[in-house]
Amino acid sequence: MSTVAAKKVKAKAKAAPKPAAAGAGAAPLTIALPRGRILEEALPLFKRAGFDLGAVEKTRAGRKLIIPIPEHDIRVLIVRDADVPAYVEHGAADLGIAGRDVLEEQGRDLYEPLDLRIGRCRLVVAEPEDRPVDEMARVHLRYATKFPELTRRHLQARGVVAEIIKLYGSIEISPLVGLADRIVDLVSSGETLRQHRLREVETIMQVSGRICVGRAAAKLRSDRIDELLARLRAAVEG
Ligand code: PRP
């Protein structure tokens, strides 16, 4: 979709908002949104694009995870960030927002037509300030991370042989308690690294939230998706 749809989207960028454009009986456009910082930054962005998803904010306290927004003929699913690509690839959601880290780690069959420039951070290699690793020393190195595939690719490109230990959170403590020599993790403010006396060794990639669209939805719901993309793109660039 990236080329064809991108052109279509550009052409429609100035079109007037069309509420509830789906035909009779069509399901609402279903959007998978991840909990956390991306969601917090996505809501004002959608608002600037003309989609008030205030209902998501209101129902969050109540733990409601499927939120209908009838005035825009939209339904929002609140899911874990790493689960967004699965919902979208399998067509349970027409589109979603996921970080570049999650999308590249999973490598699923999805279109990524728009970078929303939200949830910005970096994926970095870090190590204890007082125990720097000597990559040439040929010792058995262990890297702890939530991103084993991105870490594997990074190490392979550098010719480093190491064991990768998959964790699900609190990665920063792993080198402090003898689980790993280095970590590969996301850094935003840098405060978590500082608190644990870790120093950045190198940046693997810049990360931000992107729209991802499933292949079926890109074909079957292209009008709705193109309109949404055009308005979001204008909001991002404005
Ligand atoms: C993320 C990331 C770092 C932290 C970085 O963790 O994995 O731990 O944020 O932010 P900072 O540079 O602003 O300190 P998250 O809060 O998602 O929790 P987790 O450790 O359980 O993954």
PDB file of C-alpha atoms and ligand atoms in Angstrom:
ATOM      1  CA  MET A   1       0.000   0.000   0.000  1.00  0.00           C
ATOM      2  CA  SER A   2       2.816   2.383   0.755  1.00  0.00           C
ATOM      3  CA  THR A   3       3.100   3.848  -2.748  1.00  0.00           C
ATOM      4  CA  VAL A   4      -0.442   3.688  -4.077  1.00  0.00           C
ATOM      5  CA  ALA A   5      -2.122   4.516  -0.807  1.00  0.00           C
ATOM      6  CA  ALA A   6       0.402   7.216   0.031  1.00  0.00           C
ATOM      7  CA  LYS A   7      -0.499   8.991  -3.226  1.00  0.00           C
ATOM      8  CA  LYS A   8      -4.196   8.580  -2.603  1.00  0.00           C
ATOM      9  CA  VAL A   9      -3.770   9.874   0.914  1.00  0.00           C
ATOM     10  CA  LYS A  10      -1.922  12.971  -0.283  1.00  0.00           C
ATOM     11  CA  ALA A  11      -4.655  13.754  -2.773  1.00  0.00           C
ATOM     12  CA  LYS A  12      -7.283  13.508  -0.072  1.00  0.00           C
ATOM     13  CA  ALA A  13      -5.362  15.404   2.571  1.00  0.00           C
ATOM     14  CA  LYS A  14      -7.560  18.472   2.329  1.00  0.00           C
ATOM     15  CA  ALA A  15     -10.880  16.658   2.002  1.00  0.00           C
ATOM     16  CA  ALA A  16     -13.599  17.617   4.454  1.00  0.00           C
ATOM     17  CA  PRO A  17     -14.038  15.259   7.402  1.00  0.00           C
ATOM     18  CA  LYS A  18     -16.551  12.515   6.684  1.00  0.00           C
ATOM     19  CA  PRO A  19     -18.115  11.040   9.793  1.00  0.00           C
ATOM     20  CA  ALA A  20     -19.279   7.421   9.781  1.00  0.00           C
ATOM     21  CA  ALA A  21     -18.373   6.746   6.164  1.00  0.00           C
ATOM     22  CA  ALA A  22     -18.908   2.979   6.379  1.00  0.00           C
ATOM     23  CA  GLY A  23     -21.704   1.470   4.339  1.00  0.00           C
ATOM     24  CA  ALA A  24     -24.791  -0.105   5.893  1.00  0.00           C
ATOM     25  CA  GLY A  25     -23.847  -3.071   8.016  1.00  0.00           C
ATOM     26  CA  ALA A  26     -20.090  -2.433   7.818  1.00  0.00           C
ATOM     27  CA  ALA A  27     -18.204  -2.948  11.067  1.00  0.00           C
ATOM     28  CA  PRO A  28     -16.659   0.110  12.688  1.00  0.00           C
ATOM     29  CA  LEU A  29     -13.043   0.774  11.788  1.00  0.00           C
ATOM     30  CA  THR A  30     -11.140  -1.134  14.474  1.00  0.00           C
ATOM     31  CA  ILE A  31      -7.905   0.368  15.815  1.00  0.00           C
ATOM     32  CA  ALA A  32      -5.536  -1.449  18.202  1.00  0.00           C
ATOM     33  CA  LEU A  33      -3.800   0.983  20.548  1.00  0.00           C
ATOM     34  CA  PRO A  34      -1.064   0.073  23.007  1.00  0.00           C
ATOM     35  CA  ARG A  35      -1.254   1.050  26.658  1.00  0.00           C
ATOM     36  CA  GLY A  36       1.334   3.511  27.953  1.00  0.00           C
ATOM     37  CA  ARG A  37       3.189   6.457  26.505  1.00  0.00           C
ATOM     38  CA  ILE A  38       2.194   5.848  22.887  1.00  0.00           C
ATOM     39  CA  LEU A  39      -1.483   5.925  23.881  1.00  0.00           C
ATOM     40  CA  GLU A  40      -1.030   9.140  25.870  1.00  0.00           C
ATOM     41  CA  GLU A  41       0.580  10.861  22.890  1.00  0.00           C
ATOM     42  CA  ALA A  42      -1.756   9.285  20.327  1.00  0.00           C
ATOM     43  CA  LEU A  43      -4.964  10.692  21.857  1.00  0.00           C
ATOM     44  CA  PRO A  44      -4.051  14.393  21.381  1.00  0.00           C
ATOM     45  CA  LEU A  45      -2.754  13.584  17.890  1.00  0.00           C
ATOM     46  CA  PHE A  46      -6.046  11.930  16.916  1.00  0.00           C
ATOM     47  CA  LYS A  47      -7.847  14.933  18.390  1.00  0.00           C
ATOM     48  CA  ARG A  48      -5.839  17.320  16.189  1.00  0.00           C
ATOM     49  CA  ALA A  49      -6.766  15.077  13.261  1.00  0.00           C
ATOM     50  CA  GLY A  50     -10.452  15.538  14.090  1.00  0.00           C
ATOM     51  CA  PHE A  51     -11.071  12.250  15.907  1.00  0.00           C
ATOM     52  CA  ASP A  52     -11.998  12.812  19.524  1.00  0.00           C
ATOM     53  CA  LEU A  53     -11.150   9.551  21.289  1.00  0.00           C
ATOM     54  CA  GLY A  54     -11.938  11.069  24.698  1.00  0.00           C
ATOM     55  CA  ALA A  55     -14.012   7.967  25.483  1.00  0.00           C
ATOM     56  CA  VAL A  56     -10.747   6.007  25.630  1.00  0.00           C
ATOM     57  CA  GLU A  57      -9.447   8.330  28.340  1.00  0.00           C
ATOM     58  CA  LYS A  58     -12.710   8.172  30.283  1.00  0.00           C
ATOM     59  CA  THR A  59     -13.047   4.394  30.234  1.00  0.00           C
ATOM     60  CA  ARG A  60      -9.388   3.690  31.030  1.00  0.00           C
ATOM     61  CA  ALA A  61      -9.982   3.961  34.769  1.00  0.00           C
ATOM     62  CA  GLY A  62     -12.751   1.397  34.424  1.00  0.00           C
ATOM     63  CA  ARG A  63     -10.421  -1.075  32.654  1.00  0.00           C
ATOM     64  CA  LYS A  64     -12.679  -1.327  29.635  1.00  0.00           C
ATOM     65  CA  LEU A  65     -10.574  -2.682  26.763  1.00  0.00           C
ATOM     66  CA  ILE A  66     -12.994  -2.497  23.822  1.00  0.00           C
ATOM     67  CA  ILE A  67     -14.201   1.059  23.417  1.00  0.00           C
ATOM     68  CA  PRO A  68     -16.794   2.038  20.808  1.00  0.00           C
ATOM     69  CA  ILE A  69     -16.588   5.590  19.435  1.00  0.00           C
ATOM     70  CA  PRO A  70     -19.884   5.661  17.483  1.00  0.00           C
ATOM     71  CA  GLU A  71     -19.599   9.322  16.464  1.00  0.00           C
ATOM     72  CA  HIS A  72     -16.596   8.408  14.293  1.00  0.00           C
ATOM     73  CA  ASP A  73     -17.696   4.829  13.517  1.00  0.00           C
ATOM     74  CA  ILE A  74     -14.519   3.625  15.218  1.00  0.00           C
ATOM     75  CA  ARG A  75     -13.839   0.913  17.782  1.00  0.00           C
ATOM     76  CA  VAL A  76     -10.642   1.042  19.860  1.00  0.00           C
ATOM     77  CA  LEU A  77      -8.969  -2.062  21.308  1.00  0.00           C
ATOM     78  CA  ILE A  78      -6.540  -1.438  24.187  1.00  0.00           C
ATOM     79  CA  VAL A  79      -3.803  -4.092  24.090  1.00  0.00           C
ATOM     80  CA  ARG A  80      -0.195  -4.677  25.133  1.00  0.00           C
ATOM     81  CA  ASP A  81       2.247  -2.902  22.796  1.00  0.00           C
ATOM     82  CA  ALA A  82       3.858  -6.171  21.687  1.00  0.00           C
ATOM     83  CA  ASP A  83       0.418  -7.596  20.832  1.00  0.00           C
ATOM     84  CA  VAL A  84      -0.668  -4.814  18.429  1.00  0.00           C
ATOM     85  CA  PRO A  85       0.977  -6.424  15.339  1.00  0.00           C
ATOM     86  CA  ALA A  86      -0.765  -9.770  15.961  1.00  0.00           C
ATOM     87  CA  TYR A  87      -4.226  -8.142  16.145  1.00  0.00           C
ATOM     88  CA  VAL A  88      -3.552  -6.232  12.944  1.00  0.00           C
ATOM     89  CA  GLU A  89      -1.915  -9.039  10.964  1.00  0.00           C
ATOM     90  CA  HIS A  90      -4.765 -11.423  11.721  1.00  0.00           C
ATOM     91  CA  GLY A  91      -7.402  -8.826  10.844  1.00  0.00           C
ATOM     92  CA  ALA A  92      -8.877  -8.569  14.368  1.00  0.00           C
ATOM     93  CA  ALA A  93      -8.011  -4.868  14.077  1.00  0.00           C
ATOM     94  CA  ASP A  94      -7.929  -2.977  10.771  1.00  0.00           C
ATOM     95  CA  LEU A  95      -4.945  -0.941  11.890  1.00  0.00           C
ATOM     96  CA  GLY A  96      -2.920  -0.174  14.971  1.00  0.00           C
ATOM     97  CA  ILE A  97      -0.102   1.866  16.428  1.00  0.00           C
ATOM     98  CA  ALA A  98       3.125   0.137  17.370  1.00  0.00           C
ATOM     99  CA  GLY A  99       6.693   1.233  18.008  1.00  0.00           C
ATOM    100  CA  ARG A 100       9.324   0.636  15.349  1.00  0.00           C
ATOM    101  CA  ASP A 101      11.083  -1.590  17.926  1.00  0.00           C
ATOM    102  CA  VAL A 102       8.096  -3.928  18.199  1.00  0.00           C
ATOM    103  CA  LEU A 103       7.410  -3.942  14.444  1.00  0.00           C
ATOM    104  CA  GLU A 104      11.003  -4.720  13.475  1.00  0.00           C
ATOM    105  CA  GLU A 105      11.431  -7.282  16.245  1.00  0.00           C
ATOM    106  CA  GLN A 106       8.400  -9.245  15.027  1.00  0.00           C
ATOM    107  CA  GLY A 107       8.817  -8.674  11.289  1.00  0.00           C
ATOM    108  CA  ARG A 108       5.159  -9.419  10.531  1.00  0.00           C
ATOM    109  CA  ASP A 109       3.431  -8.964   7.211  1.00  0.00           C
ATOM    110  CA  LEU A 110       2.101  -5.431   7.695  1.00  0.00           C
ATOM    111  CA  TYR A 111       2.084  -2.104   5.899  1.00  0.00           C
ATOM    112  CA  GLU A 112       3.606   0.813   7.797  1.00  0.00           C
ATOM    113  CA  PRO A 113       2.251   3.848   5.944  1.00  0.00           C
ATOM    114  CA  LEU A 114       2.825   6.563   8.556  1.00  0.00           C
ATOM    115  CA  ASP A 115       5.319   7.403  11.276  1.00  0.00           C
ATOM    116  CA  LEU A 116       3.406   9.367  13.917  1.00  0.00           C
ATOM    117  CA  ARG A 117       6.578  10.701  15.592  1.00  0.00           C
ATOM    118  CA  ILE A 118       5.164   9.860  19.036  1.00  0.00           C
ATOM    119  CA  GLY A 119       6.664   7.756  21.824  1.00  0.00           C
ATOM    120  CA  ARG A 120      10.140   8.667  20.656  1.00  0.00           C
ATOM    121  CA  CYS A 121      13.051   6.834  22.219  1.00  0.00           C
ATOM    122  CA  ARG A 122      16.192   4.911  21.226  1.00  0.00           C
ATOM    123  CA  LEU A 123      17.148   1.263  21.321  1.00  0.00           C
ATOM    124  CA  VAL A 124      20.643   1.126  22.811  1.00  0.00           C
ATOM    125  CA  VAL A 125      23.342  -1.201  24.055  1.00  0.00           C
ATOM    126  CA  ALA A 126      24.380  -0.364  27.636  1.00  0.00           C
ATOM    127  CA  GLU A 127      26.720  -1.772  30.242  1.00  0.00           C
ATOM    128  CA  PRO A 128      27.733  -1.059  33.855  1.00  0.00           C
ATOM    129  CA  GLU A 129      29.915   2.067  34.093  1.00  0.00           C
ATOM    130  CA  ASP A 130      32.414   0.200  36.247  1.00  0.00           C
ATOM    131  CA  ARG A 131      32.502  -3.052  34.212  1.00  0.00           C
ATOM    132  CA  PRO A 132      32.999  -2.204  30.542  1.00  0.00           C
ATOM    133  CA  VAL A 133      32.966  -5.193  28.209  1.00  0.00           C
ATOM    134  CA  ASP A 134      35.965  -6.012  26.040  1.00  0.00           C
ATOM    135  CA  GLU A 135      34.351  -7.399  22.858  1.00  0.00           C
ATOM    136  CA  MET A 136      37.712  -8.708  21.650  1.00  0.00           C
ATOM    137  CA  ALA A 137      38.473 -10.685  24.804  1.00  0.00           C
ATOM    138  CA  ARG A 138      36.663 -13.807  23.507  1.00  0.00           C
ATOM    139  CA  VAL A 139      34.895 -14.393  26.791  1.00  0.00           C
ATOM    140  CA  HIS A 140      31.333 -15.690  26.913  1.00  0.00           C
ATOM    141  CA  LEU A 141      29.179 -12.555  26.768  1.00  0.00           C
ATOM    142  CA  ARG A 142      25.530 -12.373  27.776  1.00  0.00           C
ATOM    143  CA  TYR A 143      23.110  -9.710  26.541  1.00  0.00           C
ATOM    144  CA  ALA A 144      19.745  -9.326  28.299  1.00  0.00           C
ATOM    145  CA  THR A 145      16.872  -7.784  26.339  1.00  0.00           C
ATOM    146  CA  LYS A 146      13.187  -7.671  25.473  1.00  0.00           C
ATOM    147  CA  PHE A 147      14.298  -7.635  21.820  1.00  0.00           C
ATOM    148  CA  PRO A 148      16.201 -10.856  21.069  1.00  0.00           C
ATOM    149  CA  GLU A 149      15.799 -10.653  17.295  1.00  0.00           C
ATOM    150  CA  LEU A 150      17.004  -7.037  17.012  1.00  0.00           C
ATOM    151  CA  THR A 151      19.862  -7.880  19.367  1.00  0.00           C
ATOM    152  CA  ARG A 152      20.797 -10.974  17.353  1.00  0.00           C
ATOM    153  CA  ARG A 153      20.871  -8.944  14.131  1.00  0.00           C
ATOM    154  CA  HIS A 154      22.940  -6.197  15.728  1.00  0.00           C
ATOM    155  CA  LEU A 155      25.490  -8.626  17.156  1.00  0.00           C
ATOM    156  CA  GLN A 156      25.667 -10.594  13.905  1.00  0.00           C
ATOM    157  CA  ALA A 157      26.347  -7.416  11.928  1.00  0.00           C
ATOM    158  CA  ARG A 158      29.187  -6.623  14.327  1.00  0.00           C
ATOM    159  CA  GLY A 159      30.556 -10.171  14.321  1.00  0.00           C
ATOM    160  CA  VAL A 160      30.044 -10.516  18.071  1.00  0.00           C
ATOM    161  CA  VAL A 161      29.197 -14.006  19.357  1.00  0.00           C
ATOM    162  CA  ALA A 162      27.135 -13.807  22.539  1.00  0.00           C
ATOM    163  CA  GLU A 163      24.304 -15.439  24.415  1.00  0.00           C
ATOM    164  CA  ILE A 164      21.009 -13.538  24.324  1.00  0.00           C
ATOM    165  CA  ILE A 165      18.775 -13.754  27.386  1.00  0.00           C
ATOM    166  CA  LYS A 166      15.147 -12.788  26.749  1.00  0.00           C
ATOM    167  CA  LEU A 167      13.500 -10.819  29.548  1.00  0.00           C
ATOM    168  CA  TYR A 168      10.107  -9.113  29.772  1.00  0.00           C
ATOM    169  CA  GLY A 169      10.947  -5.954  31.760  1.00  0.00           C
ATOM    170  CA  SER A 170      13.223  -4.291  34.335  1.00  0.00           C
ATOM    171  CA  ILE A 171      16.116  -5.086  31.998  1.00  0.00           C
ATOM    172  CA  GLU A 172      18.415  -2.575  33.724  1.00  0.00           C
ATOM    173  CA  ILE A 173      18.891  -4.685  36.821  1.00  0.00           C
ATOM    174  CA  SER A 174      20.185  -7.747  34.943  1.00  0.00           C
ATOM    175  CA  PRO A 175      23.873  -6.674  34.710  1.00  0.00           C
ATOM    176  CA  LEU A 176      23.823  -5.528  38.341  1.00  0.00           C
ATOM    177  CA  VAL A 177      22.911  -8.945  39.716  1.00  0.00           C
ATOM    178  CA  GLY A 178      25.082 -11.103  37.469  1.00  0.00           C
ATOM    179  CA  LEU A 179      22.505 -12.161  34.875  1.00  0.00           C
ATOM    180  CA  ALA A 180      24.094 -10.330  31.923  1.00  0.00           C
ATOM    181  CA  ASP A 181      27.163  -8.345  30.858  1.00  0.00           C
ATOM    182  CA  ARG A 182      25.214  -5.891  28.732  1.00  0.00           C
ATOM    183  CA  ILE A 183      21.627  -4.946  27.971  1.00  0.00           C
ATOM    184  CA  VAL A 184      19.801  -3.895  24.833  1.00  0.00           C
ATOM    185  CA  ASP A 185      16.899  -1.701  25.889  1.00  0.00           C
ATOM    186  CA  LEU A 186      14.884   1.414  25.165  1.00  0.00           C
ATOM    187  CA  VAL A 187      16.066   4.747  26.504  1.00  0.00           C
ATOM    188  CA  SER A 188      13.908   7.827  26.635  1.00  0.00           C
ATOM    189  CA  SER A 189      15.034  10.327  29.278  1.00  0.00           C
ATOM    190  CA  GLY A 190      18.056   8.199  30.270  1.00  0.00           C
ATOM    191  CA  GLU A 191      16.984   8.322  33.915  1.00  0.00           C
ATOM    192  CA  THR A 192      16.667   4.535  34.361  1.00  0.00           C
ATOM    193  CA  LEU A 193      20.197   4.002  33.023  1.00  0.00           C
ATOM    194  CA  ARG A 194      21.543   6.746  35.315  1.00  0.00           C
ATOM    195  CA  GLN A 195      19.793   5.319  38.377  1.00  0.00           C
ATOM    196  CA  HIS A 196      21.480   1.968  37.749  1.00  0.00           C
ATOM    197  CA  ARG A 197      24.918   3.351  36.822  1.00  0.00           C
ATOM    198  CA  LEU A 198      24.766   2.049  33.279  1.00  0.00           C
ATOM    199  CA  ARG A 199      26.342   3.826  30.329  1.00  0.00           C
ATOM    200  CA  GLU A 200      25.241   3.766  26.732  1.00  0.00           C
ATOM    201  CA  VAL A 201      27.657   1.938  24.445  1.00  0.00           C
ATOM    202  CA  GLU A 202      25.873   2.572  21.164  1.00  0.00           C
ATOM    203  CA  THR A 203      22.498   3.317  19.608  1.00  0.00           C
ATOM    204  CA  ILE A 204      20.960   0.550  17.505  1.00  0.00           C
ATOM    205  CA  MET A 205      17.965   2.516  16.233  1.00  0.00           C
ATOM    206  CA  GLN A 206      15.738   5.534  16.746  1.00  0.00           C
ATOM    207  CA  VAL A 207      12.220   4.457  17.694  1.00  0.00           C
ATOM    208  CA  SER A 208       8.810   6.096  17.317  1.00  0.00           C
ATOM    209  CA  GLY A 209       5.197   4.989  16.999  1.00  0.00           C
ATOM    210  CA  ARG A 210       3.951   4.006  13.551  1.00  0.00           C
ATOM    211  CA  ILE A 211       0.605   3.170  12.047  1.00  0.00           C
ATOM    212  CA  CYS A 212       0.492  -0.447  10.909  1.00  0.00           C
ATOM    213  CA  VAL A 213      -2.203  -1.799   8.597  1.00  0.00           C
ATOM    214  CA  GLY A 214      -3.090  -5.384   7.748  1.00  0.00           C
ATOM    215  CA  ARG A 215      -3.101  -6.550   4.131  1.00  0.00           C
ATOM    216  CA  ALA A 216      -6.792  -7.463   4.100  1.00  0.00           C
ATOM    217  CA  ALA A 217      -7.854  -4.171   5.694  1.00  0.00           C
ATOM    218  CA  ALA A 218      -5.672  -2.202   3.251  1.00  0.00           C
ATOM    219  CA  LYS A 219      -7.695  -3.726   0.391  1.00  0.00           C
ATOM    220  CA  LEU A 220     -11.157  -3.968   1.879  1.00  0.00           C
ATOM    221  CA  ARG A 221     -11.275  -0.760   3.936  1.00  0.00           C
ATOM    222  CA  SER A 222      -8.977   1.459   1.927  1.00  0.00           C
ATOM    223  CA  ASP A 223     -11.384   4.428   1.818  1.00  0.00           C
ATOM    224  CA  ARG A 224     -11.746   4.621   5.600  1.00  0.00           C
ATOM    225  CA  ILE A 225      -8.053   3.977   6.197  1.00  0.00           C
ATOM    226  CA  ASP A 226      -6.866   6.451   3.563  1.00  0.00           C
ATOM    227  CA  GLU A 227      -9.070   9.167   5.020  1.00  0.00           C
ATOM    228  CA  LEU A 228      -7.790   8.505   8.534  1.00  0.00           C
ATOM    229  CA  LEU A 229      -4.188   8.465   7.313  1.00  0.00           C
ATOM    230  CA  ALA A 230      -4.599  11.731   5.424  1.00  0.00           C
ATOM    231  CA  ARG A 231      -5.953  13.472   8.488  1.00  0.00           C
ATOM    232  CA  LEU A 232      -3.342  11.993  10.798  1.00  0.00           C
ATOM    233  CA  ARG A 233      -0.555  12.898   8.371  1.00  0.00           C
ATOM    234  CA  ALA A 234      -1.772  16.498   8.292  1.00  0.00           C
ATOM    235  CA  ALA A 235      -1.849  16.531  12.114  1.00  0.00           C
ATOM    236  CA  VAL A 236       1.674  15.087  12.341  1.00  0.00           C
ATOM    237  CA  GLU A 237       3.076  17.551   9.847  1.00  0.00           C
ATOM    238  CA  GLY A 238       1.085  20.506  11.163  1.00  0.00           C
TER     239      GLY A 238
HETATM  240  C1  PRP B   1      11.175   1.426  29.426  1.00  0.00           C
HETATM  241  C2  PRP B   1      12.548   0.928  29.034  1.00  0.00           C
HETATM  242  C3  PRP B   1      13.414   1.462  30.145  1.00  0.00           C
HETATM  243  C4  PRP B   1      12.742   2.791  30.464  1.00  0.00           C
HETATM  244  C5  PRP B   1      13.513   3.913  29.813  1.00  0.00           C
HETATM  245  O1  PRP B   1      10.689   0.582  30.387  1.00  0.00           O
HETATM  246  O2  PRP B   1      12.571  -0.496  28.928  1.00  0.00           O
HETATM  247  O3  PRP B   1      13.399   0.613  31.250  1.00  0.00           O
HETATM  248  O4  PRP B   1      11.412   2.743  29.927  1.00  0.00           O
HETATM  249  O5  PRP B   1      12.982   5.180  30.129  1.00  0.00           O
HETATM  250  P1  PRP B   1      13.918   6.374  30.637  1.00  0.00           P
HETATM  251  O6  PRP B   1      15.116   6.443  29.748  1.00  0.00           O
HETATM  252  O7  PRP B   1      13.042   7.589  30.491  1.00  0.00           O
HETATM  253  O8  PRP B   1      14.273   6.094  32.060  1.00  0.00           O
HETATM  254  P2  PRP B   1       9.161   0.485  30.802  1.00  0.00           P
HETATM  255  O9  PRP B   1       8.791   1.684  31.603  1.00  0.00           O
HETATM  256  O10 PRP B   1       8.349   0.241  29.588  1.00  0.00           O
HETATM  257  O11 PRP B   1       9.142  -0.772  31.779  1.00  0.00           O
HETATM  258  P3  PRP B   1       9.896  -2.172  31.708  1.00  0.00           P
HETATM  259  O12 PRP B   1      11.260  -1.966  32.257  1.00  0.00           O
HETATM  260  O13 PRP B   1       9.067  -3.048  32.577  1.00  0.00           O
HETATM  261  O14 PRP B   1       9.920  -2.617  30.282  1.00  0.00           O
END
